[in-house]
PDB file of C-alpha atoms in Angstrom:
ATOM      1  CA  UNK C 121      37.825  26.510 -27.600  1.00  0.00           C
ATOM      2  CA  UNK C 122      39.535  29.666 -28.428  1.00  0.00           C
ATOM      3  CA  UNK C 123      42.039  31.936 -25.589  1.00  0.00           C
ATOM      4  CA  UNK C 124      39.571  35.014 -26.071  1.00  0.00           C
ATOM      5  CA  UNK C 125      41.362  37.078 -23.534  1.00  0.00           C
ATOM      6  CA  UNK C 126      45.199  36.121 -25.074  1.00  0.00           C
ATOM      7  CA  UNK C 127      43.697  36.774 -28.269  1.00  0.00           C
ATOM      8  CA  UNK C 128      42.562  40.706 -26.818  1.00  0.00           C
ATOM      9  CA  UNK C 129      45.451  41.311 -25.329  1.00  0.00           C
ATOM     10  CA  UNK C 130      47.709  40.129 -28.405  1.00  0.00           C
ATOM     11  CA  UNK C 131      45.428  42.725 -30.739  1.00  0.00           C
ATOM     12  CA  UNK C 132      45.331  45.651 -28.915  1.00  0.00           C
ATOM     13  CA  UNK C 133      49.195  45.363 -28.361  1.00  0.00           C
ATOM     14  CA  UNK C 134      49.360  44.621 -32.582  1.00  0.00           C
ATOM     15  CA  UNK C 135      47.105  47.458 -33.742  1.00  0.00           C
ATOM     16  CA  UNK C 136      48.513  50.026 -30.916  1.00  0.00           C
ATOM     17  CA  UNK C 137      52.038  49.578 -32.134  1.00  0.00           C
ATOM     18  CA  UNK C 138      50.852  49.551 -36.386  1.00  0.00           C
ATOM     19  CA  UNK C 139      48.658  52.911 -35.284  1.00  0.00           C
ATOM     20  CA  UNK C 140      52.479  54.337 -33.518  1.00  0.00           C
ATOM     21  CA  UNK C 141      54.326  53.401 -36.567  1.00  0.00           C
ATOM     22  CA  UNK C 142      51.968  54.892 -39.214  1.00  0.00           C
ATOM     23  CA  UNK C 143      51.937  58.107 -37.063  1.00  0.00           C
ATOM     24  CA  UNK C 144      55.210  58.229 -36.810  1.00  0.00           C
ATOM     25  CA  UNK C 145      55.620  57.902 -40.665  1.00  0.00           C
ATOM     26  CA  UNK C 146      53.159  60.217 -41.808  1.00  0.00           C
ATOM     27  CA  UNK C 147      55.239  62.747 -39.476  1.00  0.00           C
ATOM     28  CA  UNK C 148      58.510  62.184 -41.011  1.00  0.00           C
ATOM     29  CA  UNK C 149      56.456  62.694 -44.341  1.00  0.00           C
ATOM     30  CA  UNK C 150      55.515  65.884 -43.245  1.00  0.00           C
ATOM     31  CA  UNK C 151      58.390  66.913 -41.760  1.00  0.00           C
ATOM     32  CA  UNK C 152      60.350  65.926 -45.418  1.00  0.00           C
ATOM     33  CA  UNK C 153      58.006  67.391 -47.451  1.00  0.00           C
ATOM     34  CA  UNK C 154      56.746  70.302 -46.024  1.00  0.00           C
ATOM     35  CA  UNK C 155      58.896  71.557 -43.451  1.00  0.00           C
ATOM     36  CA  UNK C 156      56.871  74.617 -42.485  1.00  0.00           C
ATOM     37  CA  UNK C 157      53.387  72.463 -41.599  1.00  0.00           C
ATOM     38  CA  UNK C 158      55.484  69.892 -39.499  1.00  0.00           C
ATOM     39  CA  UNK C 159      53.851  70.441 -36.183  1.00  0.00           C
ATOM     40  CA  UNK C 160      50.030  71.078 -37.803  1.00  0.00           C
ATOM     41  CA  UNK C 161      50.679  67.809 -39.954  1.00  0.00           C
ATOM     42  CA  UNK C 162      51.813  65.942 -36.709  1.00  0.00           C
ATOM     43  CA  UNK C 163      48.988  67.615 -34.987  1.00  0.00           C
ATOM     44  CA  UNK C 164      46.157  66.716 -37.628  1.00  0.00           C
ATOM     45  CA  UNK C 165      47.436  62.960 -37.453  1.00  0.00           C
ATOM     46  CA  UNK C 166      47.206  62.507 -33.672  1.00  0.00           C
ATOM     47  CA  UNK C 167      43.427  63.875 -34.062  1.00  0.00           C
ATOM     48  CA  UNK C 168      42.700  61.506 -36.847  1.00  0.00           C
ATOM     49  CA  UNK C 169      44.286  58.351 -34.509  1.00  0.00           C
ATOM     50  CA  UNK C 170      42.715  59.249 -31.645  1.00  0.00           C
ATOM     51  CA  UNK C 171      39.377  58.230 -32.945  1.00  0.00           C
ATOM     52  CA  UNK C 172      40.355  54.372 -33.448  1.00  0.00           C
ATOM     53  CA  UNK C 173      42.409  54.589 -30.510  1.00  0.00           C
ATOM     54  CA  UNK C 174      40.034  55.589 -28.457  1.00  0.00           C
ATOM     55  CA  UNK C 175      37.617  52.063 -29.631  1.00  0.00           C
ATOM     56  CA  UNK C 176      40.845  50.168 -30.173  1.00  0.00           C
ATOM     57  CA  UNK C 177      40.036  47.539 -27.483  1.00  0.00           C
ATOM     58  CA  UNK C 178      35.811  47.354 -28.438  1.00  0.00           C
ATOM     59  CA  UNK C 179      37.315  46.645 -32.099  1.00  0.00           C
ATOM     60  CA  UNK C 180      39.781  43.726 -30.902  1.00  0.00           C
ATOM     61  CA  UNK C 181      37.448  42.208 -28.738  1.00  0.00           C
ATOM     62  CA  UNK C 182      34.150  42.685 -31.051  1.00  0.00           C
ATOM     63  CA  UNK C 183      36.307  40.230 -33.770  1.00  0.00           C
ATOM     64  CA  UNK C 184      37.694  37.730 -31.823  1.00  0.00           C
ATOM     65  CA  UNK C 185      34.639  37.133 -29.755  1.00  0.00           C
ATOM     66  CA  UNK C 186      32.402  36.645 -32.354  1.00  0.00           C
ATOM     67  CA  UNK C 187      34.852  33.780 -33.857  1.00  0.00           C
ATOM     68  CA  UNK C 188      32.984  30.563 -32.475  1.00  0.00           C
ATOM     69  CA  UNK C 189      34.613  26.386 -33.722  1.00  0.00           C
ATOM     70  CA  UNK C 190      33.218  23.059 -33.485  1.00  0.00           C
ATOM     71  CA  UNK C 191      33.194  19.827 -34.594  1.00  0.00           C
ATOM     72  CA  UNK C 192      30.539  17.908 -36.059  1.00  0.00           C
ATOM     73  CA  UNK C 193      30.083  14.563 -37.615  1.00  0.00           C
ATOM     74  CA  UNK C 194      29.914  16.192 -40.707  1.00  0.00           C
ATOM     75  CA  UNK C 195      33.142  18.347 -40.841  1.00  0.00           C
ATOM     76  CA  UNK C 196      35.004  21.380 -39.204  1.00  0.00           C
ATOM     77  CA  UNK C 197      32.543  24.512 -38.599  1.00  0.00           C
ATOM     78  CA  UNK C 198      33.765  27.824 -38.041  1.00  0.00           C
ATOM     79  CA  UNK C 199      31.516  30.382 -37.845  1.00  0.00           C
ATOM     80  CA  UNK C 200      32.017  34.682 -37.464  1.00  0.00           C
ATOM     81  CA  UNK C 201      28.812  35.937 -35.818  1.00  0.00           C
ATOM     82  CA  UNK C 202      27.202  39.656 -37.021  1.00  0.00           C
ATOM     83  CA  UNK C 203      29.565  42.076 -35.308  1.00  0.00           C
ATOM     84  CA  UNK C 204      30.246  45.634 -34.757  1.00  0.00           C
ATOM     85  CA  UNK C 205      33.306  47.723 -36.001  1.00  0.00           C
ATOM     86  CA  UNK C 206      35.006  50.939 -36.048  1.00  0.00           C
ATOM     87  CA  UNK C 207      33.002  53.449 -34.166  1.00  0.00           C
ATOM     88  CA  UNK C 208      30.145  50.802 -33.474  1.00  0.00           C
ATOM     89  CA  UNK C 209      27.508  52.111 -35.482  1.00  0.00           C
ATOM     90  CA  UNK C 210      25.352  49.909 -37.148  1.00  0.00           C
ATOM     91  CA  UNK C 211      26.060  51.572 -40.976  1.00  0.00           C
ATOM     92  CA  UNK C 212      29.935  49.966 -39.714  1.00  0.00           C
ATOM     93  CA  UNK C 213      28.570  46.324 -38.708  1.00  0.00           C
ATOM     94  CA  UNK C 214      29.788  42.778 -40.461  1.00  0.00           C
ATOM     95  CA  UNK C 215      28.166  40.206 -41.351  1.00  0.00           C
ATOM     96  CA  UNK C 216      28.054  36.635 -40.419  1.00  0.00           C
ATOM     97  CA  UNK C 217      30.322  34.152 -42.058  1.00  0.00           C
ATOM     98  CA  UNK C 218      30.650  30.598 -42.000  1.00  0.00           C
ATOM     99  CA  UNK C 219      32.591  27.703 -43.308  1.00  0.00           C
ATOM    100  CA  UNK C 220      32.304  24.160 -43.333  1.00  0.00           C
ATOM    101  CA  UNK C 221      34.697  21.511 -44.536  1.00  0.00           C
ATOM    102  CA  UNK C 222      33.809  18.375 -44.833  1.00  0.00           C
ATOM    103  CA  UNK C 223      36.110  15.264 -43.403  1.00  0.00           C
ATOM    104  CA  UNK C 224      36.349  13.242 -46.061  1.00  0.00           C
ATOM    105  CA  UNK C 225      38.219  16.482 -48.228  1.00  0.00           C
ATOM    106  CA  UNK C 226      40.986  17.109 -45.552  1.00  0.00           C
ATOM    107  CA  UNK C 227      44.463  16.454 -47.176  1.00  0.00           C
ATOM    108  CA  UNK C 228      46.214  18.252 -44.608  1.00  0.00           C
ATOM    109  CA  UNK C 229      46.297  19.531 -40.628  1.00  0.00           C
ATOM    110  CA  UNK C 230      49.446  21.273 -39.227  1.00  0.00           C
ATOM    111  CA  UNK C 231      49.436  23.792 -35.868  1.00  0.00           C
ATOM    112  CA  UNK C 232      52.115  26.646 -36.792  1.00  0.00           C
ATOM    113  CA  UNK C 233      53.469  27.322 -33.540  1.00  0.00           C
ATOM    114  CA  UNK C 234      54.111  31.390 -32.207  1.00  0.00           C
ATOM    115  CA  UNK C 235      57.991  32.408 -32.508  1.00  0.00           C
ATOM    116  CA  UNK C 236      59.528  35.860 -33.204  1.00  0.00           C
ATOM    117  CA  UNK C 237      57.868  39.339 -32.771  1.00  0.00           C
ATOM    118  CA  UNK C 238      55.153  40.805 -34.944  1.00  0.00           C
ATOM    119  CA  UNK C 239      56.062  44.700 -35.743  1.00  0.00           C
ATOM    120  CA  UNK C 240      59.394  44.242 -33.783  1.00  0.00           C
ATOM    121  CA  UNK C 241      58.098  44.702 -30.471  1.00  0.00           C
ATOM    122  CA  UNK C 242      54.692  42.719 -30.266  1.00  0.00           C
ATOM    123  CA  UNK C 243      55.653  38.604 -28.812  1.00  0.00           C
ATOM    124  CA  UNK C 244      53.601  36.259 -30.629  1.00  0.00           C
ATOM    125  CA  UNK C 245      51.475  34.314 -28.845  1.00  0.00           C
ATOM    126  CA  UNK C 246      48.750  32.522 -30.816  1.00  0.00           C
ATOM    127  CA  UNK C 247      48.845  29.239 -32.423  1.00  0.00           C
ATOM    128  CA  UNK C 248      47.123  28.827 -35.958  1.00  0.00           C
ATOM    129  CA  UNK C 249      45.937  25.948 -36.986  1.00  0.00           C
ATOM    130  CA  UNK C 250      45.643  25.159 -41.041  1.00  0.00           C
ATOM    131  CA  UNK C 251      43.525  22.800 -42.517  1.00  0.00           C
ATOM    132  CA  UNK C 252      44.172  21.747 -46.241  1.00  0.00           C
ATOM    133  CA  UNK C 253      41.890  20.218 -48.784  1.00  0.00           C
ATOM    134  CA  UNK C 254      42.558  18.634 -51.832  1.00  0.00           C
ATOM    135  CA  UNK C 255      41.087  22.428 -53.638  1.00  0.00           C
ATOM    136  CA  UNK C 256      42.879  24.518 -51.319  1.00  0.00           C
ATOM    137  CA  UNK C 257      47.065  25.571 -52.388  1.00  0.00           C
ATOM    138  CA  UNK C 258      46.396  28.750 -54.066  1.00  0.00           C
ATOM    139  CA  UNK C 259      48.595  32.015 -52.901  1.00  0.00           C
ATOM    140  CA  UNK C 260      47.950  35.002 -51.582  1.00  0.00           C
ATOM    141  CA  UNK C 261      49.940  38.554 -53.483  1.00  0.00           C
ATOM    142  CA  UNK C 262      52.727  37.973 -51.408  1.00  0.00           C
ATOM    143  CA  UNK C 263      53.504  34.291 -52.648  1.00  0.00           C
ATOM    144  CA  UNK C 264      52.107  32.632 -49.206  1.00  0.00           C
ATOM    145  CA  UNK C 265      50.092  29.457 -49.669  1.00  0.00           C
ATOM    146  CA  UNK C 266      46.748  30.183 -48.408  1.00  0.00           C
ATOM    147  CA  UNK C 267      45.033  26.658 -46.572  1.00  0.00           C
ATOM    148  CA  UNK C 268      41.329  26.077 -46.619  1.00  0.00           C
ATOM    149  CA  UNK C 269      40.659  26.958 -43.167  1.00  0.00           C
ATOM    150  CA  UNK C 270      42.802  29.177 -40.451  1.00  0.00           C
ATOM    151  CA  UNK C 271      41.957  28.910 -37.366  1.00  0.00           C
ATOM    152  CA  UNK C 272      44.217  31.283 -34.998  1.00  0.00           C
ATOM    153  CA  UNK C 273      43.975  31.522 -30.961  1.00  0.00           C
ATOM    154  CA  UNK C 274      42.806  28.237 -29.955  1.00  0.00           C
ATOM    155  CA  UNK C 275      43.654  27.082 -25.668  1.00  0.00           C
ATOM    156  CA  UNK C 276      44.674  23.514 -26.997  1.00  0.00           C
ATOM    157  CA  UNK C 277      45.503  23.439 -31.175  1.00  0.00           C
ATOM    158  CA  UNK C 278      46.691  19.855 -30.505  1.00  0.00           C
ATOM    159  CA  UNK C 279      43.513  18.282 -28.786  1.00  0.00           C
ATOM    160  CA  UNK C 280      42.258  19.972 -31.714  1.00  0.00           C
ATOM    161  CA  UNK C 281      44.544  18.084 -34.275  1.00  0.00           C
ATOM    162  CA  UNK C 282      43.687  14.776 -32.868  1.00  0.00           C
ATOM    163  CA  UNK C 283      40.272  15.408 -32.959  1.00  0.00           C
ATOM    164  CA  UNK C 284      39.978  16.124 -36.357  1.00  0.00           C
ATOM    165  CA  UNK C 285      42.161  13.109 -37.181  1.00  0.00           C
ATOM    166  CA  UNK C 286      40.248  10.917 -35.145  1.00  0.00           C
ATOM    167  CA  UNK C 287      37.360  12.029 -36.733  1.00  0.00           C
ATOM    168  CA  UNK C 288      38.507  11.389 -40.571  1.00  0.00           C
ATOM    169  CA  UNK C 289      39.492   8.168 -39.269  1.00  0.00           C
ATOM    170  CA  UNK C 290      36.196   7.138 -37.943  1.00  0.00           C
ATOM    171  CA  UNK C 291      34.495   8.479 -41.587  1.00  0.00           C
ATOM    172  CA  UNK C 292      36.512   6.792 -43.447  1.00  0.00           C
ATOM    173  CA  UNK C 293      35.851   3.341 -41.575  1.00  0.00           C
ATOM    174  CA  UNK C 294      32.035   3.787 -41.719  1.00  0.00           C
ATOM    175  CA  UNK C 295      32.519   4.757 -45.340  1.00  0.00           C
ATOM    176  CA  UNK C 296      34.231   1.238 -46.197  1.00  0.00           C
ATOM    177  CA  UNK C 297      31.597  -0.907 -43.645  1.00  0.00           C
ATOM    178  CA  UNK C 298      29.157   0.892 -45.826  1.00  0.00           C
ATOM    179  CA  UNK C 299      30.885   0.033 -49.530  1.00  0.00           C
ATOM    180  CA  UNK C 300      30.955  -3.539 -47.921  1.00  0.00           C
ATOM    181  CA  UNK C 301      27.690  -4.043 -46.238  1.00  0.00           C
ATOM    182  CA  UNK C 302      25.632  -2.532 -49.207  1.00  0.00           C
ATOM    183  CA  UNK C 303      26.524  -5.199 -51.746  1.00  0.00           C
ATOM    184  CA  UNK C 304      26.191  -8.238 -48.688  1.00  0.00           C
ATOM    185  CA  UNK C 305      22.674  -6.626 -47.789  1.00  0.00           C
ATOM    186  CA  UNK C 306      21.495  -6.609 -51.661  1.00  0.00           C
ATOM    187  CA  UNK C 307      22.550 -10.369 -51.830  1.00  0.00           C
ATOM    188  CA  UNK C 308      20.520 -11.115 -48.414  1.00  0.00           C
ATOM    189  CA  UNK C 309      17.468  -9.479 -50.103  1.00  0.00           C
ATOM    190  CA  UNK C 310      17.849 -11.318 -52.963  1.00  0.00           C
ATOM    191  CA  UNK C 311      18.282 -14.342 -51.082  1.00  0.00           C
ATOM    192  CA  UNK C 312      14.765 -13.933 -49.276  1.00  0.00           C
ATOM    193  CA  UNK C 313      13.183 -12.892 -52.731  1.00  0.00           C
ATOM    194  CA  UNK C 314      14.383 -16.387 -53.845  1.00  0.00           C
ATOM    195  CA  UNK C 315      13.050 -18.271 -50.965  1.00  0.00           C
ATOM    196  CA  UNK C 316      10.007 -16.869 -50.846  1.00  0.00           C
ATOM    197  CA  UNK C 317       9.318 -17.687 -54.488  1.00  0.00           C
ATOM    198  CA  UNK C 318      10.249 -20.716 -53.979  1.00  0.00           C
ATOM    199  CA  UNK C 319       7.858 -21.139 -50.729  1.00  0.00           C
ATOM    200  CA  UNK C 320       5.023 -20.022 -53.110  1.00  0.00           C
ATOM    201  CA  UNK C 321       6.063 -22.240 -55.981  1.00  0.00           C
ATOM    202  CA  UNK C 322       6.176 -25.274 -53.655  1.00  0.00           C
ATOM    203  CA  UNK C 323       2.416 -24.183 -52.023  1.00  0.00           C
ATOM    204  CA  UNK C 324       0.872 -24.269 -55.587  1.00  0.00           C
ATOM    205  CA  UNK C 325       2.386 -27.569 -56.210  1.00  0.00           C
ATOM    206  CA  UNK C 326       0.929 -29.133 -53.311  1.00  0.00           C
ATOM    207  CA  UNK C 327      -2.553 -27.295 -54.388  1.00  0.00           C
ATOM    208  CA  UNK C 328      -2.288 -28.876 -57.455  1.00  0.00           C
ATOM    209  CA  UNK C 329      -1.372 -32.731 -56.278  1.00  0.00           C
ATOM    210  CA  UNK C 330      -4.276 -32.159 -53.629  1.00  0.00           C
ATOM    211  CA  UNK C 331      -6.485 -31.230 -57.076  1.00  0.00           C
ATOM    212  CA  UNK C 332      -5.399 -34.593 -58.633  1.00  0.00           C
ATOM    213  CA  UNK C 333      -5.815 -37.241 -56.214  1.00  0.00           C
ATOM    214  CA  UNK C 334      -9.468 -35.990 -55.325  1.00  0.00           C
ATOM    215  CA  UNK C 335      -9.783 -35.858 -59.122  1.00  0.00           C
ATOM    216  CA  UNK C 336      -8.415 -39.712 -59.232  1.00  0.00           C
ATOM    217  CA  UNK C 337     -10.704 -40.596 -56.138  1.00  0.00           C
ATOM    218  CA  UNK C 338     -13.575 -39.358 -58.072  1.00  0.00           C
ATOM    219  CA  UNK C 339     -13.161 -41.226 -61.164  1.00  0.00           C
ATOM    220  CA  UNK C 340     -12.411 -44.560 -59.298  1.00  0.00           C
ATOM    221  CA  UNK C 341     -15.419 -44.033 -57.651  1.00  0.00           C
ATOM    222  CA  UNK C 342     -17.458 -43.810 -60.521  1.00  0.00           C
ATOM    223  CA  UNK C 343     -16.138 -46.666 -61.678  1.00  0.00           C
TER     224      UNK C 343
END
């Protein structure tokens, strides 16, 4: 199950401190390039911020509650319900996603565990969970393997490990009981096919003998 409120609080702390850093930079911009429209270019970027600022939290919270994870007995789900974003109208809204992978295509589950700040002053605090597949290992622009599935902001990552694991296992066994039961259930078929062929030869045998001796009796008796 995921930490929703850790993973609101960890947001709006993120995207406050990117929103201060951009404002600062676009006012040392100004300030270098046009020294005379400092204070109306520092102005006209605290109006444009305030807008997101002011739906900063509604944005953090809209995407990480609509995240939703579970485990089936045919793979890992994670699904991203319909949700609003930026202002909340509905010309802004996302779609759904969802993803599935399947058990028997895992290669790979690690938990990368939170250490060091994000934008200098913002502790992490989530864990992120990657799932590989045997088609997953391609990189992102900045050189970064990219897994199959992150999942980021989970209570317990590790349950979650051991479930999966536990899971593959369990496939995989019912996979080989299968490969070996198919070919012993064919030869048990086969085997009754037999012995019911035979049970119908041996009935039209006995017809048969029955047909000769009252064929014998007959002739003896004309005799």
């Amino acid at each position: 199950d995921f930490d929703y409120p850790l993973m609101e609080d960890f947001g709006v702390k993120w995207r406050l401190v990117k929103m201060v850093f951009f404002s600062l930079y676009c006012g040392f911009l100004s300030f270098v390039s046009l020294h005379q429209f400092m204070y109306y270019g520092v102005f006209i970027i605290a109006i444009i911020n305030s807008f997101p600022l002011c739906f900063l939290r509604r944005n953090v919270r809209w995407e990480a509650y609509s995240q939703h994870l579970c485990v089936t007995r045919d793979g890992i789900r994670f699904v991203q319900d319909k949700r609003k974003s930026c202002l909340g109208w509905a010309c802004a809204d996302k779609g759904k996603t969802s993803k599935t992978v399947p058990f028997d295509k895992i290669t790979d589950c690690d938990i990368q565990e939170p250490a060091g700040n994000t934008c200098i002053c913002v502790t992490n605090v989530l864990s992120t969970v990657k799932v590989d597949t045997a088609s997953s290992g391609g990189r992102n622009a900045h050189g970064i393997a990219v897994p199959e599935l992150a999942i980021t902001g989970l209570k317990d990552p590790y349950r979650f490990k051991k479930l999966v694991w536990a899971m593959k296992r369990s496939t995989a066994s019912y996979a080989t009981v299968e490969q070996v039961a198919t070919p012993v259930m064919s030869q048990v078929t086969q085997s009754n096919e037999v012995s019911q062929l035979l049970k119908e030869i041996r009935d039209v045998l006995q017809e048969q003998t029955k047909m000769l001796q009252m064929n014998a009796l007959k002739d003896t008796e004309m005799v």
